[in-house]
Amino acid sequence: MSTGTSPTARALRTLEILRARPGTTSEELAERLGVTDRAARRYVAILREAGIPVESERGPYGGYRLRRGTRLAPVAFTQAEALGLVMAVLDGRPAAGEPGDLVGAALDKVVRVLPEEVGRQAAALREHAAAAPDPWAVYPDPGVVNTLVEAVAARRRAVIAYRSAGGNEWRAEVDPWAVVARRTRWYLLCHSHRAGATRTYRIDRVLAAEETTTGFRMPDDLDPVALLEEHLGSGWAFPTHVLFEAPLDRVAPWINAPMGRLEAAGERCVLRGSTRNAAMYAQEWLAAVPFDFRVLGGPELRAAVAAAANRLAAAAAEPEGLSR
């Protein structure tokens, strides 16, 4: 329920108060809304204009109440909230526009039970706004996510069955610290007893999860997002070591955590990390940094940078046999 100060938000707050406290007087309503008696009566009038049967009774035991038998939706949205919800779903999950999508079906149900005016605009946005598909988006099984979240909340270990990117399958007992959503990917941040170390697992690759009865202690001052970002830039097959010909404060805004750890080196700075895809690291990440750099370590990264440089140099060469 919105707690804003717009007339619509206050009218919805009025509805919430009357549903919870039948017989609320205009004075009590004004006090709870933080407005004058006259304004409180105006919000009651807005509800009546919207077709909500609000009755009033005079006398010492009188006040406003909803007509007996009035049935309302369990949740009320302002127009801005409803539109914002539809926009967030389409932005975060373009597949919601496709037939049979689980989240899209749930959104349709929400839109159908909205009040007529709010629902009409939300339905129009739902129908006519197009979302560009994300070819890299993957979504985990909601049941697996739920099991892991419950294990996090209960501070109990979980046993997961996992399939790696290479197709290898194994089981591991983990202390589930957090479930983190990052750029259309869902990750489990945990301590793996199989590896004896902190690990991040893609939840869409978790085949099954089961909560155990064994408890665990959550690390002190855990920052799940920061720790996830740090681990996404380490532990991969190909090491990366890059020297930038610029100071750390200028380079840092161009470096995301999965690229590795950036450290000062006098008037220059160095980046150390690892990657599982040297070509992507060279062409998408390093190429976007607008400062001169040199690859100091990682033969795979050095080869990937050379290949990218050769390809770009060839693209810029004067075509043979063609006039200007």
Short mmCIF file of C-alpha atoms in Angstrom, two decimals:
data_model
loop_
_atom_site.label_atom_id
_atom_site.label_comp_id
_atom_site.label_asym_id
_atom_site.label_seq_id
_atom_site.Cartn_x
_atom_site.Cartn_y
_atom_site.Cartn_z
CA MET A 1 0.00 0.00 0.00
CA SER A 2 1.34 3.38 -0.99
CA THR A 3 2.15 5.83 1.78
CA GLY A 4 2.63 8.75 -0.62
CA THR A 5 0.99 12.14 -0.36
CA SER A 6 -0.88 12.19 -3.69
CA PRO A 7 -4.72 12.25 -3.54
CA THR A 8 -4.86 8.72 -4.97
CA ALA A 9 -2.35 7.38 -2.46
CA ARG A 10 -4.22 8.97 0.45
CA ALA A 11 -7.55 7.68 -0.84
CA LEU A 12 -6.10 4.16 -0.90
CA ARG A 13 -4.74 4.70 2.59
CA THR A 14 -8.24 5.77 3.63
CA LEU A 15 -9.61 2.52 2.22
CA GLU A 16 -7.02 0.55 4.14
CA ILE A 17 -7.93 2.30 7.40
CA LEU A 18 -11.66 1.76 6.94
CA ARG A 19 -11.18 -1.89 6.11
CA ALA A 20 -9.07 -2.41 9.23
CA ARG A 21 -11.04 -0.11 11.60
CA PRO A 22 -14.75 0.12 10.77
CA GLY A 23 -16.40 3.09 12.48
CA THR A 24 -13.41 5.44 12.10
CA THR A 25 -14.55 9.04 12.55
CA SER A 26 -13.51 11.87 10.28
CA GLU A 27 -11.36 13.28 13.09
CA GLU A 28 -9.57 9.96 13.57
CA LEU A 29 -9.17 9.57 9.84
CA ALA A 30 -7.72 13.06 9.50
CA GLU A 31 -5.24 12.36 12.30
CA ARG A 32 -4.04 9.11 10.75
CA LEU A 33 -3.72 10.68 7.32
CA GLY A 34 -2.08 13.83 8.62
CA VAL A 35 -4.64 16.12 6.98
CA THR A 36 -7.59 18.33 7.97
CA ASP A 37 -11.09 16.99 8.66
CA ARG A 38 -12.29 18.53 5.41
CA ALA A 39 -9.54 16.79 3.44
CA ALA A 40 -10.32 13.47 5.12
CA ARG A 41 -13.96 13.75 4.07
CA ARG A 42 -12.78 14.51 0.54
CA TYR A 43 -10.84 11.25 0.41
CA VAL A 44 -13.96 9.41 1.52
CA ALA A 45 -15.80 11.13 -1.33
CA ILE A 46 -13.10 9.98 -3.78
CA LEU A 47 -13.70 6.39 -2.69
CA ARG A 48 -17.44 6.79 -3.19
CA GLU A 49 -16.87 8.28 -6.64
CA ALA A 50 -14.80 5.20 -7.48
CA GLY A 51 -17.80 2.98 -6.65
CA ILE A 52 -16.65 1.82 -3.21
CA PRO A 53 -19.65 1.80 -0.83
CA VAL A 54 -18.54 3.84 2.20
CA GLU A 55 -21.36 4.39 4.70
CA SER A 56 -21.41 6.97 7.49
CA GLU A 57 -23.26 6.86 10.80
CA ARG A 58 -23.90 9.77 13.12
CA GLY A 59 -23.74 9.76 16.90
CA PRO A 60 -21.13 8.94 19.53
CA TYR A 61 -20.61 5.48 18.07
CA GLY A 62 -20.79 6.53 14.46
CA GLY A 63 -18.13 6.94 11.83
CA TYR A 64 -17.24 5.65 8.41
CA ARG A 65 -17.40 1.98 7.48
CA LEU A 66 -17.57 -0.13 4.35
CA ARG A 67 -21.00 -1.48 3.52
CA ARG A 68 -21.57 -4.96 4.91
CA GLY A 69 -20.66 -7.63 2.36
CA THR A 70 -18.34 -5.37 0.38
CA ARG A 71 -15.65 -7.47 -1.28
CA LEU A 72 -12.37 -5.83 -2.17
CA ALA A 73 -9.18 -7.09 -3.73
CA PRO A 74 -6.66 -8.10 -1.04
CA VAL A 75 -4.11 -5.67 -2.51
CA ALA A 76 -4.74 -2.19 -3.91
CA PHE A 77 -2.42 -0.39 -6.30
CA THR A 78 -2.18 3.21 -7.31
CA GLN A 79 -1.98 3.87 -11.04
CA ALA A 80 1.75 4.62 -10.78
CA GLU A 81 2.37 1.40 -8.79
CA ALA A 82 0.48 -0.75 -11.30
CA LEU A 83 2.28 0.74 -14.29
CA GLY A 84 5.61 0.48 -12.49
CA LEU A 85 4.97 -3.20 -11.79
CA VAL A 86 4.26 -3.97 -15.45
CA MET A 87 7.32 -1.98 -16.56
CA ALA A 88 9.57 -3.77 -14.06
CA VAL A 89 8.40 -7.21 -15.22
CA LEU A 90 8.86 -6.42 -18.91
CA ASP A 91 12.24 -4.80 -18.27
CA GLY A 92 13.59 -7.58 -16.07
CA ARG A 93 11.99 -10.49 -17.91
CA PRO A 94 11.27 -9.84 -21.59
CA ALA A 95 10.07 -13.44 -21.90
CA ALA A 96 6.99 -12.43 -19.86
CA GLY A 97 5.49 -11.30 -23.15
CA GLU A 98 5.62 -14.82 -24.57
CA PRO A 99 2.72 -17.29 -24.28
CA GLY A 100 3.12 -19.77 -21.45
CA ASP A 101 5.70 -17.81 -19.49
CA LEU A 102 5.21 -18.34 -15.75
CA VAL A 103 5.84 -14.72 -14.72
CA GLY A 104 3.80 -13.38 -17.63
CA ALA A 105 0.83 -15.51 -16.55
CA ALA A 106 1.12 -14.24 -12.98
CA LEU A 107 1.26 -10.63 -14.20
CA ASP A 108 -1.88 -11.16 -16.27
CA LYS A 109 -3.73 -12.37 -13.17
CA VAL A 110 -2.66 -9.28 -11.22
CA VAL A 111 -3.74 -6.94 -14.01
CA ARG A 112 -7.16 -8.62 -14.31
CA VAL A 113 -8.08 -8.00 -10.66
CA LEU A 114 -7.07 -4.34 -10.60
CA PRO A 115 -9.77 -1.65 -10.34
CA GLU A 116 -11.19 -0.78 -13.75
CA GLU A 117 -9.37 2.51 -14.42
CA VAL A 118 -6.03 1.39 -13.02
CA GLY A 119 -6.37 -2.03 -14.66
CA ARG A 120 -7.27 -0.56 -18.05
CA GLN A 121 -4.06 1.44 -18.25
CA ALA A 122 -1.93 -1.41 -16.91
CA ALA A 123 -3.51 -3.81 -19.42
CA ALA A 124 -2.83 -1.37 -22.28
CA LEU A 125 0.82 -1.14 -21.25
CA ARG A 126 0.99 -4.93 -20.91
CA GLU A 127 -0.46 -5.46 -24.38
CA HIS A 128 1.23 -2.74 -26.41
CA ALA A 129 4.70 -2.37 -24.84
CA ALA A 130 7.22 -4.64 -26.54
CA ALA A 131 10.28 -6.04 -24.77
CA ALA A 132 13.37 -6.94 -26.78
CA PRO A 133 14.34 -10.56 -26.04
CA ASP A 134 17.55 -11.19 -24.15
CA PRO A 135 19.33 -14.09 -25.91
CA TRP A 136 21.53 -14.66 -22.88
CA ALA A 137 18.79 -14.69 -20.24
CA VAL A 138 18.29 -17.90 -18.29
CA TYR A 139 15.83 -18.46 -15.47
CA PRO A 140 16.17 -20.96 -12.62
CA ASP A 141 13.48 -23.32 -11.40
CA PRO A 142 11.32 -21.34 -8.89
CA GLY A 143 11.10 -24.45 -6.71
CA VAL A 144 14.88 -24.69 -6.45
CA VAL A 145 15.12 -20.96 -5.67
CA ASN A 146 12.49 -21.33 -2.95
CA THR A 147 14.32 -24.26 -1.33
CA LEU A 148 17.60 -22.35 -1.29
CA VAL A 149 16.01 -19.16 0.06
CA GLU A 150 14.33 -21.12 2.84
CA ALA A 151 17.66 -22.73 3.73
CA VAL A 152 19.29 -19.27 3.81
CA ALA A 153 16.55 -17.94 6.09
CA ALA A 154 16.68 -20.98 8.40
CA ARG A 155 20.52 -21.00 8.48
CA ARG A 156 20.57 -24.67 7.48
CA ARG A 157 22.84 -26.48 5.10
CA ALA A 158 21.56 -27.67 1.75
CA VAL A 159 22.56 -30.48 -0.58
CA ILE A 160 22.56 -29.49 -4.24
CA ALA A 161 22.87 -31.49 -7.45
CA TYR A 162 24.76 -29.43 -10.00
CA ARG A 163 25.62 -29.57 -13.69
CA SER A 164 28.61 -27.46 -14.74
CA ALA A 165 28.92 -25.54 -18.01
CA GLY A 166 30.96 -28.45 -19.33
CA GLY A 167 28.20 -30.96 -18.54
CA ASN A 168 29.79 -32.55 -15.48
CA GLU A 169 27.34 -33.44 -12.70
CA TRP A 170 28.04 -33.73 -9.00
CA ARG A 171 26.49 -33.22 -5.56
CA ALA A 172 27.71 -30.98 -2.78
CA GLU A 173 26.71 -30.00 0.73
CA VAL A 174 26.78 -26.22 1.10
CA ASP A 175 26.20 -23.48 3.66
CA PRO A 176 23.86 -21.22 1.65
CA TRP A 177 24.73 -17.64 2.52
CA ALA A 178 22.65 -15.73 -0.02
CA VAL A 179 20.72 -15.90 -3.25
CA VAL A 180 21.78 -13.02 -5.53
CA ALA A 181 20.17 -11.90 -8.79
CA ARG A 182 22.66 -10.28 -11.16
CA ARG A 183 21.92 -9.25 -14.76
CA THR A 184 19.38 -11.99 -15.59
CA ARG A 185 21.46 -14.55 -13.70
CA TRP A 186 20.64 -16.01 -10.29
CA TYR A 187 23.52 -17.16 -8.12
CA LEU A 188 23.92 -19.10 -4.90
CA LEU A 189 26.69 -17.64 -2.76
CA CYS A 190 27.83 -20.28 -0.31
CA HIS A 191 30.56 -22.22 1.44
CA SER A 192 31.00 -25.52 -0.37
CA HIS A 193 32.04 -28.40 1.88
CA ARG A 194 32.96 -30.34 -1.25
CA ALA A 195 35.49 -27.68 -2.28
CA GLY A 196 36.27 -26.47 1.24
CA ALA A 197 35.96 -22.86 0.04
CA THR A 198 33.58 -20.07 -0.86
CA ARG A 199 31.78 -20.72 -4.14
CA THR A 200 29.22 -19.08 -6.41
CA TYR A 201 26.90 -21.41 -8.32
CA ARG A 202 24.52 -20.53 -11.13
CA ILE A 203 21.11 -21.55 -9.82
CA ASP A 204 19.81 -22.35 -13.31
CA ARG A 205 22.42 -25.15 -13.28
CA VAL A 206 21.23 -26.52 -9.93
CA LEU A 207 19.28 -29.67 -10.85
CA ALA A 208 17.87 -30.21 -7.35
CA ALA A 209 18.22 -28.79 -3.87
CA GLU A 210 17.30 -30.17 -0.46
CA GLU A 211 17.44 -28.44 2.92
CA THR A 212 19.07 -30.46 5.70
CA THR A 213 18.67 -30.26 9.48
CA THR A 214 22.30 -29.19 10.02
CA GLY A 215 22.74 -25.56 10.97
CA PHE A 216 25.56 -23.21 10.06
CA ARG A 217 26.84 -19.80 11.11
CA MET A 218 26.52 -16.89 8.69
CA PRO A 219 29.76 -14.92 8.16
CA ASP A 220 29.93 -11.64 10.04
CA ASP A 221 29.31 -8.45 8.04
CA LEU A 222 28.45 -10.41 4.90
CA ASP A 223 27.90 -8.24 1.81
CA PRO A 224 26.46 -10.78 -0.65
CA VAL A 225 26.61 -8.58 -3.75
CA ALA A 226 30.19 -7.42 -3.16
CA LEU A 227 31.40 -10.93 -2.35
CA LEU A 228 29.65 -12.36 -5.41
CA GLU A 229 31.26 -9.76 -7.67
CA GLU A 230 34.66 -10.53 -6.18
CA HIS A 231 34.30 -14.26 -6.76
CA LEU A 232 33.02 -13.86 -10.29
CA GLY A 233 36.42 -12.39 -11.12
CA SER A 234 38.52 -15.15 -9.56
CA GLY A 235 39.00 -18.88 -9.71
CA TRP A 236 38.68 -19.25 -13.49
CA ALA A 237 40.95 -21.27 -15.76
CA PHE A 238 42.81 -18.42 -17.46
CA PRO A 239 44.80 -15.89 -15.37
CA THR A 240 44.73 -12.21 -16.30
CA HIS A 241 47.36 -9.57 -15.43
CA VAL A 242 47.05 -6.18 -17.11
CA LEU A 243 49.00 -2.92 -16.66
CA PHE A 244 47.16 0.34 -17.44
CA GLU A 245 49.07 3.51 -18.35
CA ALA A 246 46.84 5.66 -16.15
CA PRO A 247 46.26 6.15 -12.41
CA LEU A 248 43.85 3.98 -10.50
CA ASP A 249 41.23 6.69 -9.90
CA ARG A 250 40.82 7.22 -13.66
CA VAL A 251 40.75 3.55 -14.61
CA ALA A 252 38.56 2.30 -11.75
CA PRO A 253 35.22 3.54 -13.18
CA TRP A 254 35.79 1.33 -16.24
CA ILE A 255 36.53 -1.87 -14.31
CA ASN A 256 33.76 -4.13 -13.06
CA ALA A 257 34.40 -6.59 -10.26
CA PRO A 258 34.39 -9.79 -12.39
CA MET A 259 37.43 -8.40 -14.28
CA GLY A 260 39.56 -8.81 -11.15
CA ARG A 261 41.20 -6.66 -8.51
CA LEU A 262 42.59 -3.24 -9.52
CA GLU A 263 45.62 -1.97 -7.59
CA ALA A 264 47.72 1.19 -7.78
CA ALA A 265 51.23 0.97 -9.20
CA GLY A 266 52.71 4.45 -8.85
CA GLU A 267 51.12 6.65 -11.50
CA ARG A 268 49.77 3.54 -13.20
CA CYS A 269 47.64 0.63 -12.03
CA VAL A 270 47.45 -3.14 -12.50
CA LEU A 271 44.51 -5.50 -12.81
CA ARG A 272 44.80 -9.10 -11.63
CA GLY A 273 42.10 -11.72 -11.99
CA SER A 274 41.05 -14.68 -14.11
CA THR A 275 38.50 -15.55 -16.76
CA ARG A 276 36.97 -18.55 -18.44
CA ASN A 277 36.61 -16.70 -21.75
CA ALA A 278 39.76 -14.84 -22.79
CA ALA A 279 38.25 -13.65 -26.10
CA MET A 280 35.30 -12.03 -24.35
CA TYR A 281 37.61 -10.51 -21.72
CA ALA A 282 39.76 -8.94 -24.46
CA GLN A 283 37.09 -7.84 -26.93
CA GLU A 284 34.27 -6.74 -24.62
CA TRP A 285 35.95 -5.67 -21.40
CA LEU A 286 39.51 -4.53 -22.07
CA ALA A 287 38.67 -2.96 -25.42
CA ALA A 288 36.10 -0.74 -23.72
CA VAL A 289 38.67 0.80 -21.33
CA PRO A 290 39.84 4.11 -22.90
CA PHE A 291 43.44 3.91 -21.65
CA ASP A 292 46.58 2.29 -23.02
CA PHE A 293 47.32 -1.07 -21.46
CA ARG A 294 49.70 -4.01 -21.71
CA VAL A 295 49.02 -7.64 -20.94
CA LEU A 296 51.68 -8.74 -18.44
CA GLY A 297 50.37 -12.22 -17.74
CA GLY A 298 48.04 -14.86 -19.02
CA PRO A 299 49.07 -16.40 -22.38
CA GLU A 300 45.45 -17.00 -23.34
CA LEU A 301 44.56 -13.35 -22.71
CA ARG A 302 47.66 -12.16 -24.58
CA ALA A 303 46.68 -14.29 -27.58
CA ALA A 304 43.08 -13.06 -27.44
CA VAL A 305 44.20 -9.39 -27.35
CA ALA A 306 46.56 -9.99 -30.30
CA ALA A 307 43.79 -11.67 -32.28
CA ALA A 308 41.42 -8.79 -31.60
CA ALA A 309 44.09 -6.23 -32.56
CA ASN A 310 44.87 -8.05 -35.83
CA ARG A 311 41.20 -8.26 -36.73
CA LEU A 312 40.65 -4.54 -36.12
CA ALA A 313 43.85 -3.62 -37.97
CA ALA A 314 42.70 -5.67 -40.96
CA ALA A 315 39.33 -3.94 -40.87
CA ALA A 316 41.02 -0.53 -41.04
CA ALA A 317 43.45 -1.43 -43.87
CA GLU A 318 43.01 0.15 -47.29
CA PRO A 319 41.12 -2.32 -49.50
CA GLU A 320 43.27 -3.55 -52.36
CA GLY A 321 42.11 -2.78 -55.88
CA LEU A 322 39.43 -0.33 -54.74
CA SER A 323 39.55 3.40 -55.37
CA ARG A 324 38.64 5.96 -52.78
#
